[in-house]
């Protein structure tokens, strides 16, 4: 927009500031509106045009000399003054106008070393200020483009980069959940890892990555969890599994077998009569407790045979086999059954 169109624009209203606003207030208002209407942040159809108006207003009002010219032009325009290029035209005399602007902007009136400025109205409408603006060195038509380009060149908020780290938990910590202390970028903090976290699982900790730039949000921290293996227990979803060795008689006759759970507390597991290796016994609620539910402790029966048998033990086993001839026949048939084709 050229300076001779300033009469049609209220730059103070565009920025939402008073006519006596300070430079700091004008800059603060511009930055607030620029963030709201910048085309990179606001994809609305009217945002770009609004942003151009804001940039032009700021480009003029932030500059002391430009603001003085704008205020003077608006004052004369609002007062209804019409300027003439000679004594034969009605309206305000050009010499008086020159004196006013000369005193404001350091220009000299005609006859004092300065150049005479001539301008006139056309058809009784708004005065044409092209000549006087040229004398001021004005070329304000490029102000909108400069403001738009300046704002585009201003750094935009950007999110910080993510971080990656890892932590090792004991099996019990993985089952029960744990509050752990972490150190990232020289800063220490605590976080709670949920119950039932699995080996190799990644947990995102929001805002714990690298700091953002120009007001942008911090990145995230991706924490990879490693779980130490346990000799007795494994994790299967929400269930904690364990192997439960029993004797031949305990498996055959049934028994209550005492063992330790994940917390090291003694529990009694009822082995059903006729159990074989692979039989599973569930103890409800002794697994993982989290938002998904409660798991079980699953004991898998393993029938154990002594590595060395005495003469009496062998004799008893042979007698048992003889008394279980029909059962031995069933097993033989199972072993000899052909696979499905």
CSV table of N, CA and C in Angstrom, one decimal, residues 8-94:
chain,number,residue,atom,x,y,z
A,8,UNK,N,-6.9,6.0,4.4
A,8,UNK,CA,-7.9,4.9,4.5
A,8,UNK,C,-7.7,3.8,5.5
A,9,UNK,N,-6.5,3.9,6.2
A,9,UNK,CA,-6.1,2.8,7.1
A,9,UNK,C,-5.9,3.4,8.5
A,10,UNK,N,-6.5,2.7,9.5
A,10,UNK,CA,-6.2,3.0,10.9
A,10,UNK,C,-5.3,2.0,11.5
A,11,UNK,N,-4.0,2.3,11.4
A,11,UNK,CA,-3.0,1.3,11.8
A,11,UNK,C,-3.1,1.0,13.3
A,12,UNK,N,-3.5,2.0,14.1
A,12,UNK,CA,-3.6,1.8,15.5
A,12,UNK,C,-4.7,0.8,15.8
A,13,UNK,N,-5.8,0.9,15.1
A,13,UNK,CA,-6.9,0.0,15.2
A,13,UNK,C,-6.5,-1.4,14.8
A,14,UNK,N,-5.8,-1.5,13.7
A,14,UNK,CA,-5.3,-2.8,13.2
A,14,UNK,C,-4.5,-3.6,14.3
A,15,UNK,N,-3.6,-2.8,15.0
A,15,UNK,CA,-2.8,-3.5,16.0
A,15,UNK,C,-3.5,-3.5,17.4
A,16,UNK,N,-4.7,-2.8,17.5
A,16,UNK,CA,-5.4,-2.8,18.7
A,16,UNK,C,-4.7,-2.0,19.8
A,17,UNK,N,-4.1,-0.9,19.5
A,17,UNK,CA,-3.4,-0.1,20.5
A,17,UNK,C,-3.9,1.3,20.4
A,18,UNK,N,-3.7,2.1,21.4
A,18,UNK,CA,-4.1,3.5,21.4
A,18,UNK,C,-3.1,4.4,20.6
A,19,UNK,N,-3.6,5.6,20.3
A,19,UNK,CA,-2.7,6.5,19.4
A,19,UNK,C,-1.5,7.0,20.2
A,20,UNK,N,-1.5,6.9,21.5
A,20,UNK,CA,-0.3,7.3,22.2
A,20,UNK,C,0.5,6.1,22.7
A,21,UNK,N,0.3,4.9,22.1
A,21,UNK,CA,1.0,3.7,22.6
A,21,UNK,C,2.5,3.9,22.4
A,22,UNK,N,3.2,3.3,23.3
A,22,UNK,CA,4.7,3.3,23.2
A,22,UNK,C,5.2,2.3,22.2
A,23,UNK,N,6.5,2.4,21.9
A,23,UNK,CA,7.1,1.5,20.9
A,23,UNK,C,7.0,0.1,21.4
A,24,UNK,N,7.2,-0.1,22.8
A,24,UNK,CA,7.1,-1.4,23.4
A,24,UNK,C,5.8,-2.0,23.3
A,25,UNK,N,4.7,-1.2,23.5
A,25,UNK,CA,3.3,-1.7,23.4
A,25,UNK,C,3.0,-2.1,22.0
A,26,UNK,N,3.5,-1.3,21.0
A,26,UNK,CA,3.2,-1.6,19.6
A,26,UNK,C,3.9,-2.9,19.2
A,27,UNK,N,5.1,-3.1,19.6
A,27,UNK,CA,5.9,-4.3,19.3
A,27,UNK,C,5.2,-5.5,19.9
A,28,UNK,N,4.8,-5.4,21.2
A,28,UNK,CA,4.1,-6.5,21.9
A,28,UNK,C,2.8,-6.9,21.2
A,29,UNK,N,2.0,-5.9,20.8
A,29,UNK,CA,0.7,-6.2,20.1
A,29,UNK,C,1.0,-6.8,18.8
A,30,UNK,N,2.0,-6.4,18.0
A,30,UNK,CA,2.3,-7.0,16.7
A,30,UNK,C,2.7,-8.4,16.9
A,31,UNK,N,3.6,-8.7,17.8
A,31,UNK,CA,4.0,-10.1,18.0
A,31,UNK,C,2.9,-11.1,18.3
A,32,UNK,N,2.0,-10.6,19.2
A,32,UNK,CA,0.8,-11.4,19.6
A,32,UNK,C,0.0,-11.7,18.3
A,33,UNK,N,-0.3,-10.7,17.5
A,33,UNK,CA,-1.2,-10.9,16.3
A,33,UNK,C,-0.4,-11.7,15.3
A,34,UNK,N,0.9,-11.5,15.2
A,34,UNK,CA,1.7,-12.2,14.2
A,34,UNK,C,1.6,-13.7,14.4
A,35,UNK,N,1.7,-14.1,15.7
A,35,UNK,CA,1.6,-15.5,16.1
A,35,UNK,C,0.2,-16.1,15.7
A,36,UNK,N,-0.8,-15.2,15.9
A,36,UNK,CA,-2.2,-15.7,15.6
A,36,UNK,C,-2.5,-15.8,14.2
A,37,UNK,N,-1.9,-14.9,13.3
A,37,UNK,CA,-2.4,-14.9,11.9
A,37,UNK,C,-1.3,-15.3,10.9
A,38,UNK,N,-0.1,-15.6,11.4
A,38,UNK,CA,1.0,-16.0,10.5
A,38,UNK,C,0.5,-17.2,9.6
A,39,UNK,N,0.7,-17.1,8.3
A,39,UNK,CA,0.2,-18.1,7.4
A,39,UNK,C,0.8,-19.5,7.7
A,40,UNK,N,2.0,-19.6,8.3
A,40,UNK,CA,2.5,-20.9,8.6
A,40,UNK,C,1.8,-21.5,9.8
A,41,UNK,N,1.1,-20.7,10.6
A,41,UNK,CA,0.5,-21.2,11.8
A,41,UNK,C,-1.0,-21.2,11.7
A,42,UNK,N,-1.6,-20.3,10.8
A,42,UNK,CA,-3.0,-20.2,10.6
A,42,UNK,C,-3.3,-20.4,9.2
A,43,UNK,N,-4.0,-21.5,8.8
A,43,UNK,CA,-4.3,-21.8,7.5
A,43,UNK,C,-5.6,-21.2,7.0
A,44,UNK,N,-6.2,-20.4,7.8
A,44,UNK,CA,-7.5,-19.8,7.4
A,44,UNK,C,-7.4,-18.9,6.1
A,45,UNK,N,-8.5,-18.8,5.4
A,45,UNK,CA,-8.4,-18.1,4.1
A,45,UNK,C,-8.1,-16.7,4.2
A,46,UNK,N,-8.6,-16.0,5.3
A,46,UNK,CA,-8.3,-14.6,5.5
A,46,UNK,C,-7.1,-14.3,6.3
A,47,UNK,N,-6.4,-15.3,6.8
A,47,UNK,CA,-5.3,-15.1,7.7
A,47,UNK,C,-4.1,-14.4,7.0
A,48,UNK,N,-3.8,-14.8,5.8
A,48,UNK,CA,-2.7,-14.1,5.1
A,48,UNK,C,-2.9,-12.6,4.9
A,49,UNK,N,-4.2,-12.3,4.5
A,49,UNK,CA,-4.5,-10.9,4.2
A,49,UNK,C,-4.4,-10.1,5.5
A,50,UNK,N,-5.0,-10.7,6.6
A,50,UNK,CA,-4.9,-10.1,7.9
A,50,UNK,C,-3.5,-9.9,8.4
A,51,UNK,N,-2.6,-10.9,8.1
A,51,UNK,CA,-1.2,-10.8,8.5
A,51,UNK,C,-0.5,-9.6,7.7
A,52,UNK,N,-0.8,-9.4,6.5
A,52,UNK,CA,-0.2,-8.4,5.7
A,52,UNK,C,-0.6,-7.0,6.3
A,53,UNK,N,-1.9,-6.8,6.7
A,53,UNK,CA,-2.3,-5.6,7.3
A,53,UNK,C,-1.6,-5.3,8.6
A,54,UNK,N,-1.4,-6.4,9.4
A,54,UNK,CA,-0.7,-6.3,10.7
A,54,UNK,C,0.7,-5.9,10.4
A,55,UNK,N,1.4,-6.5,9.4
A,55,UNK,CA,2.8,-6.2,9.2
A,55,UNK,C,3.0,-4.8,8.7
A,56,UNK,N,2.0,-4.3,7.8
A,56,UNK,CA,2.1,-2.9,7.3
A,56,UNK,C,2.0,-1.9,8.4
A,57,UNK,N,1.0,-2.2,9.3
A,57,UNK,CA,0.7,-1.3,10.4
A,57,UNK,C,2.0,-1.2,11.3
A,58,UNK,N,2.6,-2.4,11.6
A,58,UNK,CA,3.7,-2.4,12.5
A,58,UNK,C,4.9,-1.7,11.8
A,59,UNK,N,5.1,-1.9,10.5
A,59,UNK,CA,6.2,-1.4,9.8
A,59,UNK,C,6.2,0.2,9.8
A,60,UNK,N,5.0,0.7,9.8
A,60,UNK,CA,4.9,2.2,9.9
A,60,UNK,C,5.0,2.7,11.3
A,61,UNK,N,4.3,2.1,12.2
A,61,UNK,CA,4.2,2.7,13.6
A,61,UNK,C,5.5,2.4,14.4
A,62,UNK,N,6.3,1.4,14.1
A,62,UNK,CA,7.5,1.2,14.8
A,62,UNK,C,8.6,2.2,14.5
A,63,UNK,N,8.5,2.8,13.3
A,63,UNK,CA,9.5,3.8,12.8
A,63,UNK,C,9.0,5.2,13.2
A,64,UNK,N,9.8,5.9,14.0
A,64,UNK,CA,9.4,7.2,14.5
A,64,UNK,C,9.1,8.2,13.4
A,65,UNK,N,9.9,8.2,12.4
A,65,UNK,CA,9.7,9.2,11.3
A,65,UNK,C,8.4,8.8,10.5
A,66,UNK,N,8.3,7.5,10.2
A,66,UNK,CA,7.1,7.1,9.4
A,66,UNK,C,5.9,7.3,10.2
A,67,UNK,N,5.9,7.1,11.5
A,67,UNK,CA,4.8,7.3,12.4
A,67,UNK,C,4.4,8.8,12.4
A,68,UNK,N,5.4,9.7,12.5
A,68,UNK,CA,5.1,11.1,12.5
A,68,UNK,C,4.4,11.5,11.2
A,69,UNK,N,4.9,11.0,10.1
A,69,UNK,CA,4.2,11.3,8.8
A,69,UNK,C,2.8,10.8,8.8
A,70,UNK,N,2.6,9.5,9.2
A,70,UNK,CA,1.3,8.9,9.2
A,70,UNK,C,0.3,9.7,10.1
A,71,UNK,N,0.8,10.1,11.3
A,71,UNK,CA,-0.1,10.8,12.2
A,71,UNK,C,-0.5,12.2,11.6
A,72,UNK,N,0.5,12.8,11.0
A,72,UNK,CA,0.2,14.2,10.4
A,72,UNK,C,-0.8,14.1,9.2
A,73,UNK,N,-0.6,13.1,8.4
A,73,UNK,CA,-1.5,12.9,7.3
A,73,UNK,C,-2.9,12.5,7.7
A,74,UNK,N,-3.0,11.7,8.7
A,74,UNK,CA,-4.3,11.3,9.3
A,74,UNK,C,-5.0,12.5,9.9
A,75,UNK,N,-4.2,13.4,10.6
A,75,UNK,CA,-4.7,14.5,11.2
A,75,UNK,C,-5.3,15.5,10.2
A,76,UNK,N,-4.6,15.8,9.2
A,76,UNK,CA,-5.0,16.7,8.1
A,76,UNK,C,-6.2,16.1,7.4
A,77,UNK,N,-6.1,14.8,7.1
A,77,UNK,CA,-7.2,14.1,6.4
A,77,UNK,C,-8.5,14.1,7.1
A,78,UNK,N,-8.4,13.8,8.4
A,78,UNK,CA,-9.6,13.7,9.2
A,78,UNK,C,-10.2,15.1,9.5
A,79,UNK,N,-9.4,16.1,9.4
A,79,UNK,CA,-9.9,17.5,9.5
A,79,UNK,C,-10.5,18.0,8.3
A,80,UNK,N,-10.5,17.3,7.2
A,80,UNK,CA,-11.1,17.7,6.0
A,80,UNK,C,-10.3,18.7,5.1
A,81,UNK,N,-9.0,18.9,5.4
A,81,UNK,CA,-8.2,19.9,4.7
A,81,UNK,C,-8.0,19.4,3.2
A,82,UNK,N,-8.1,20.4,2.3
A,82,UNK,CA,-7.9,20.1,0.9
A,82,UNK,C,-6.7,21.0,0.5
A,83,UNK,N,-5.7,20.4,-0.2
A,83,UNK,CA,-4.5,21.2,-0.5
A,83,UNK,C,-4.5,21.6,-2.0
A,84,UNK,N,-4.0,22.7,-2.2
A,84,UNK,CA,-4.0,23.2,-3.6
A,84,UNK,C,-2.6,23.5,-4.1
A,85,UNK,N,-2.4,23.4,-5.4
A,85,UNK,CA,-1.1,23.6,-6.0
A,85,UNK,C,-0.9,25.0,-6.5
A,86,UNK,N,-1.8,25.9,-6.2
A,86,UNK,CA,-1.6,27.3,-6.7
A,86,UNK,C,-2.7,28.2,-6.0
A,87,UNK,N,-2.5,29.6,-6.2
A,87,UNK,CA,-3.4,30.5,-5.5
A,87,UNK,C,-4.8,30.5,-6.0
A,88,UNK,N,-5.0,29.9,-7.3
A,88,UNK,CA,-6.3,29.9,-7.9
A,88,UNK,C,-7.2,28.8,-7.4
A,89,UNK,N,-6.7,27.9,-6.6
A,89,UNK,CA,-7.5,26.8,-6.1
A,89,UNK,C,-7.9,27.0,-4.7
A,90,UNK,N,-9.2,26.5,-4.4
A,90,UNK,CA,-9.6,26.7,-3.0
A,90,UNK,C,-9.0,25.7,-2.1
A,91,UNK,N,-9.0,25.9,-0.8
A,91,UNK,CA,-8.4,25.0,0.2
A,91,UNK,C,-7.2,25.5,0.9
A,92,UNK,N,-6.5,24.6,1.5
A,92,UNK,CA,-5.4,24.9,2.3
A,92,UNK,C,-4.2,25.3,1.4
A,93,UNK,N,-3.5,26.3,1.8
A,93,UNK,CA,-2.3,26.8,1.0
A,93,UNK,C,-1.1,25.9,1.1
A,94,UNK,N,-0.5,25.6,0.0
A,94,UNK,CA,0.6,24.7,0.0
A,94,UNK,C,1.8,25.2,0.9
